[in-house]
Amino acid sequence: MTFADVNGDRKDDYLVIGDYGQLRAWINDRGGSGPAWILVGEIASGVGVARADVGLAEINGDRRADYLTHDSLGGVKAWFNNGAGGTGSTGGTTPPMQDDPQPPPPDGLPLCVANRCW
């Protein structure tokens, strides 16, 4: 369980990370006229990594937390959050990217986004 703003409203949402990296969300609607937490459902289907290897951070400037994974060497891969999908939807993140065919830079571990590594 973690909190991060996945819809860009500047209020952290309630998120549960599954055993294989799946992400379920409840949107924070405190201050609204309805329930305080609105179930959206699965917004990321996961990429087969362990829960402990999944993180969320806003990395592209759109105010929505993006989906990140890291490996045992400290390498990071990221998927941009394109907005919360509906219940049972995987529309919350871009589809998993393939590994970049280029070798990592010699001076450090790459950050990979949208199939490109730096």
PDB file of C-alpha atoms in Angstrom:
ATOM      1  CA  MET A   1       0.000   0.000   0.000  1.00  0.00           C
ATOM      2  CA  THR A   2       1.234   3.473  -0.843  1.00  0.00           C
ATOM      3  CA  PHE A   3      -0.022   6.953  -1.623  1.00  0.00           C
ATOM      4  CA  ALA A   4       0.683   9.007  -4.770  1.00  0.00           C
ATOM      5  CA  ASP A   5      -1.263  11.424  -6.959  1.00  0.00           C
ATOM      6  CA  VAL A   6      -2.244   9.395 -10.038  1.00  0.00           C
ATOM      7  CA  ASN A   7      -4.851  11.775 -11.485  1.00  0.00           C
ATOM      8  CA  GLY A   8      -3.026  15.106 -11.195  1.00  0.00           C
ATOM      9  CA  ASP A   9      -5.402  16.822  -8.770  1.00  0.00           C
ATOM     10  CA  ARG A  10      -2.604  17.413  -6.225  1.00  0.00           C
ATOM     11  CA  LYS A  11      -4.201  15.037  -3.684  1.00  0.00           C
ATOM     12  CA  ASP A  12      -2.482  11.733  -2.965  1.00  0.00           C
ATOM     13  CA  ASP A  13      -4.545   8.696  -3.913  1.00  0.00           C
ATOM     14  CA  TYR A  14      -4.632   5.322  -2.136  1.00  0.00           C
ATOM     15  CA  LEU A  15      -2.790   2.607  -4.093  1.00  0.00           C
ATOM     16  CA  VAL A  16      -2.282  -1.112  -3.566  1.00  0.00           C
ATOM     17  CA  ILE A  17       0.561  -2.867  -5.376  1.00  0.00           C
ATOM     18  CA  GLY A  18      -0.078  -6.559  -6.140  1.00  0.00           C
ATOM     19  CA  ASP A  19       2.358  -9.459  -5.947  1.00  0.00           C
ATOM     20  CA  TYR A  20       3.373  -9.061  -9.626  1.00  0.00           C
ATOM     21  CA  GLY A  21       3.350  -5.271  -9.804  1.00  0.00           C
ATOM     22  CA  GLN A  22      -0.354  -4.741 -10.533  1.00  0.00           C
ATOM     23  CA  LEU A  23      -1.668  -1.407  -9.291  1.00  0.00           C
ATOM     24  CA  ARG A  24      -5.177  -0.781  -7.914  1.00  0.00           C
ATOM     25  CA  ALA A  25      -6.288   2.759  -7.108  1.00  0.00           C
ATOM     26  CA  TRP A  26      -8.789   4.596  -4.971  1.00  0.00           C
ATOM     27  CA  ILE A  27      -8.968   8.280  -5.950  1.00  0.00           C
ATOM     28  CA  ASN A  28      -8.883  10.812  -3.126  1.00  0.00           C
ATOM     29  CA  ASP A  29     -12.083  12.853  -3.324  1.00  0.00           C
ATOM     30  CA  ARG A  30     -11.934  14.373   0.153  1.00  0.00           C
ATOM     31  CA  GLY A  31     -13.774  17.650   0.071  1.00  0.00           C
ATOM     32  CA  GLY A  32     -16.075  16.494  -2.717  1.00  0.00           C
ATOM     33  CA  SER A  33     -19.778  15.796  -2.335  1.00  0.00           C
ATOM     34  CA  GLY A  34     -19.498  11.979  -2.641  1.00  0.00           C
ATOM     35  CA  PRO A  35     -17.419   9.331  -0.893  1.00  0.00           C
ATOM     36  CA  ALA A  36     -13.926  10.282   0.276  1.00  0.00           C
ATOM     37  CA  TRP A  37     -12.258   7.451  -1.712  1.00  0.00           C
ATOM     38  CA  ILE A  38     -13.509   6.419  -5.164  1.00  0.00           C
ATOM     39  CA  LEU A  39     -12.521   2.963  -6.390  1.00  0.00           C
ATOM     40  CA  VAL A  40     -11.036   3.111  -9.881  1.00  0.00           C
ATOM     41  CA  GLY A  41      -9.779  -0.471  -9.918  1.00  0.00           C
ATOM     42  CA  GLU A  42      -6.693  -1.784 -11.679  1.00  0.00           C
ATOM     43  CA  ILE A  43      -4.831   1.041 -13.414  1.00  0.00           C
ATOM     44  CA  ALA A  44      -1.680  -0.944 -14.245  1.00  0.00           C
ATOM     45  CA  SER A  45      -1.592  -4.653 -14.982  1.00  0.00           C
ATOM     46  CA  GLY A  46       1.970  -5.018 -13.728  1.00  0.00           C
ATOM     47  CA  VAL A  47       5.074  -6.126 -15.570  1.00  0.00           C
ATOM     48  CA  GLY A  48       5.847  -9.292 -13.617  1.00  0.00           C
ATOM     49  CA  VAL A  49       8.149  -7.761 -11.021  1.00  0.00           C
ATOM     50  CA  ALA A  50       7.839  -8.214  -7.277  1.00  0.00           C
ATOM     51  CA  ARG A  51       5.855  -5.668  -5.271  1.00  0.00           C
ATOM     52  CA  ALA A  52       9.060  -4.487  -3.576  1.00  0.00           C
ATOM     53  CA  ASP A  53      10.559  -3.549  -6.952  1.00  0.00           C
ATOM     54  CA  VAL A  54       7.727  -1.172  -7.944  1.00  0.00           C
ATOM     55  CA  GLY A  55       7.795   2.542  -7.211  1.00  0.00           C
ATOM     56  CA  LEU A  56       5.805   5.618  -8.145  1.00  0.00           C
ATOM     57  CA  ALA A  57       7.217   9.048  -8.920  1.00  0.00           C
ATOM     58  CA  GLU A  58       6.194  12.008 -11.046  1.00  0.00           C
ATOM     59  CA  ILE A  59       8.953  12.150 -13.670  1.00  0.00           C
ATOM     60  CA  ASN A  60       7.509  13.838 -16.780  1.00  0.00           C
ATOM     61  CA  GLY A  61       5.984  17.046 -15.416  1.00  0.00           C
ATOM     62  CA  ASP A  62       2.286  16.245 -15.848  1.00  0.00           C
ATOM     63  CA  ARG A  63       1.596  16.090 -12.051  1.00  0.00           C
ATOM     64  CA  ARG A  64       0.591  12.391 -12.240  1.00  0.00           C
ATOM     65  CA  ALA A  65       2.710   9.708 -10.579  1.00  0.00           C
ATOM     66  CA  ASP A  66       4.416   7.430 -13.106  1.00  0.00           C
ATOM     67  CA  TYR A  67       5.076   3.683 -12.704  1.00  0.00           C
ATOM     68  CA  LEU A  68       8.697   2.659 -12.101  1.00  0.00           C
ATOM     69  CA  THR A  69      10.488  -0.624 -11.550  1.00  0.00           C
ATOM     70  CA  HIS A  70      14.049  -1.260 -10.468  1.00  0.00           C
ATOM     71  CA  ASP A  71      16.317  -4.265 -10.774  1.00  0.00           C
ATOM     72  CA  SER A  72      18.914  -5.752  -8.430  1.00  0.00           C
ATOM     73  CA  LEU A  73      21.662  -3.601  -9.993  1.00  0.00           C
ATOM     74  CA  GLY A  74      19.726  -0.359  -9.460  1.00  0.00           C
ATOM     75  CA  GLY A  75      18.570   0.092 -13.063  1.00  0.00           C
ATOM     76  CA  VAL A  76      15.191   1.807 -13.430  1.00  0.00           C
ATOM     77  CA  LYS A  77      12.458   1.460 -16.058  1.00  0.00           C
ATOM     78  CA  ALA A  78       9.464   3.791 -16.185  1.00  0.00           C
ATOM     79  CA  TRP A  79       6.022   3.903 -17.773  1.00  0.00           C
ATOM     80  CA  PHE A  80       4.255   7.255 -18.066  1.00  0.00           C
ATOM     81  CA  ASN A  81       0.853   7.560 -16.414  1.00  0.00           C
ATOM     82  CA  ASN A  82      -1.619   8.595 -19.124  1.00  0.00           C
ATOM     83  CA  GLY A  83      -4.532   9.011 -16.725  1.00  0.00           C
ATOM     84  CA  ALA A  84      -6.514   6.653 -14.521  1.00  0.00           C
ATOM     85  CA  GLY A  85      -8.419   3.935 -16.356  1.00  0.00           C
ATOM     86  CA  GLY A  86     -11.717   2.411 -15.289  1.00  0.00           C
ATOM     87  CA  THR A  87     -12.354  -0.680 -13.184  1.00  0.00           C
ATOM     88  CA  GLY A  88     -10.574  -3.651 -14.675  1.00  0.00           C
ATOM     89  CA  SER A  89      -8.833  -1.409 -17.194  1.00  0.00           C
ATOM     90  CA  THR A  90      -5.129  -1.235 -17.863  1.00  0.00           C
ATOM     91  CA  GLY A  91      -5.528   2.203 -19.412  1.00  0.00           C
ATOM     92  CA  GLY A  92      -3.680   3.951 -16.608  1.00  0.00           C
ATOM     93  CA  THR A  93      -0.193   3.409 -17.982  1.00  0.00           C
ATOM     94  CA  THR A  94       1.358   2.897 -21.373  1.00  0.00           C
ATOM     95  CA  PRO A  95       1.876  -0.758 -22.348  1.00  0.00           C
ATOM     96  CA  PRO A  96       5.048  -2.359 -21.013  1.00  0.00           C
ATOM     97  CA  MET A  97       8.036  -1.442 -23.093  1.00  0.00           C
ATOM     98  CA  GLN A  98      10.555  -3.908 -24.437  1.00  0.00           C
ATOM     99  CA  ASP A  99      14.116  -3.849 -23.184  1.00  0.00           C
ATOM    100  CA  ASP A 100      16.206  -1.267 -24.968  1.00  0.00           C
ATOM    101  CA  PRO A 101      18.627  -2.989 -27.369  1.00  0.00           C
ATOM    102  CA  GLN A 102      21.369  -0.474 -26.639  1.00  0.00           C
ATOM    103  CA  PRO A 103      23.871  -1.276 -23.864  1.00  0.00           C
ATOM    104  CA  PRO A 104      23.744   0.909 -20.755  1.00  0.00           C
ATOM    105  CA  PRO A 105      26.128   3.865 -20.632  1.00  0.00           C
ATOM    106  CA  PRO A 106      29.515   2.946 -19.154  1.00  0.00           C
ATOM    107  CA  ASP A 107      29.357   5.655 -16.473  1.00  0.00           C
ATOM    108  CA  GLY A 108      26.239   4.395 -14.707  1.00  0.00           C
ATOM    109  CA  LEU A 109      22.930   2.598 -14.788  1.00  0.00           C
ATOM    110  CA  PRO A 110      20.326   3.691 -17.322  1.00  0.00           C
ATOM    111  CA  LEU A 111      16.970   5.283 -16.798  1.00  0.00           C
ATOM    112  CA  CYS A 112      14.668   3.758 -19.412  1.00  0.00           C
ATOM    113  CA  VAL A 113      11.468   5.496 -20.469  1.00  0.00           C
ATOM    114  CA  ALA A 114       9.305   4.593 -23.461  1.00  0.00           C
ATOM    115  CA  ASN A 115      11.855   2.098 -24.735  1.00  0.00           C
ATOM    116  CA  ARG A 116      14.785   4.546 -24.652  1.00  0.00           C
ATOM    117  CA  CYS A 117      17.569   4.422 -22.081  1.00  0.00           C
ATOM    118  CA  TRP A 118      19.881   7.190 -20.913  1.00  0.00           C
TER     119      TRP A 118
END
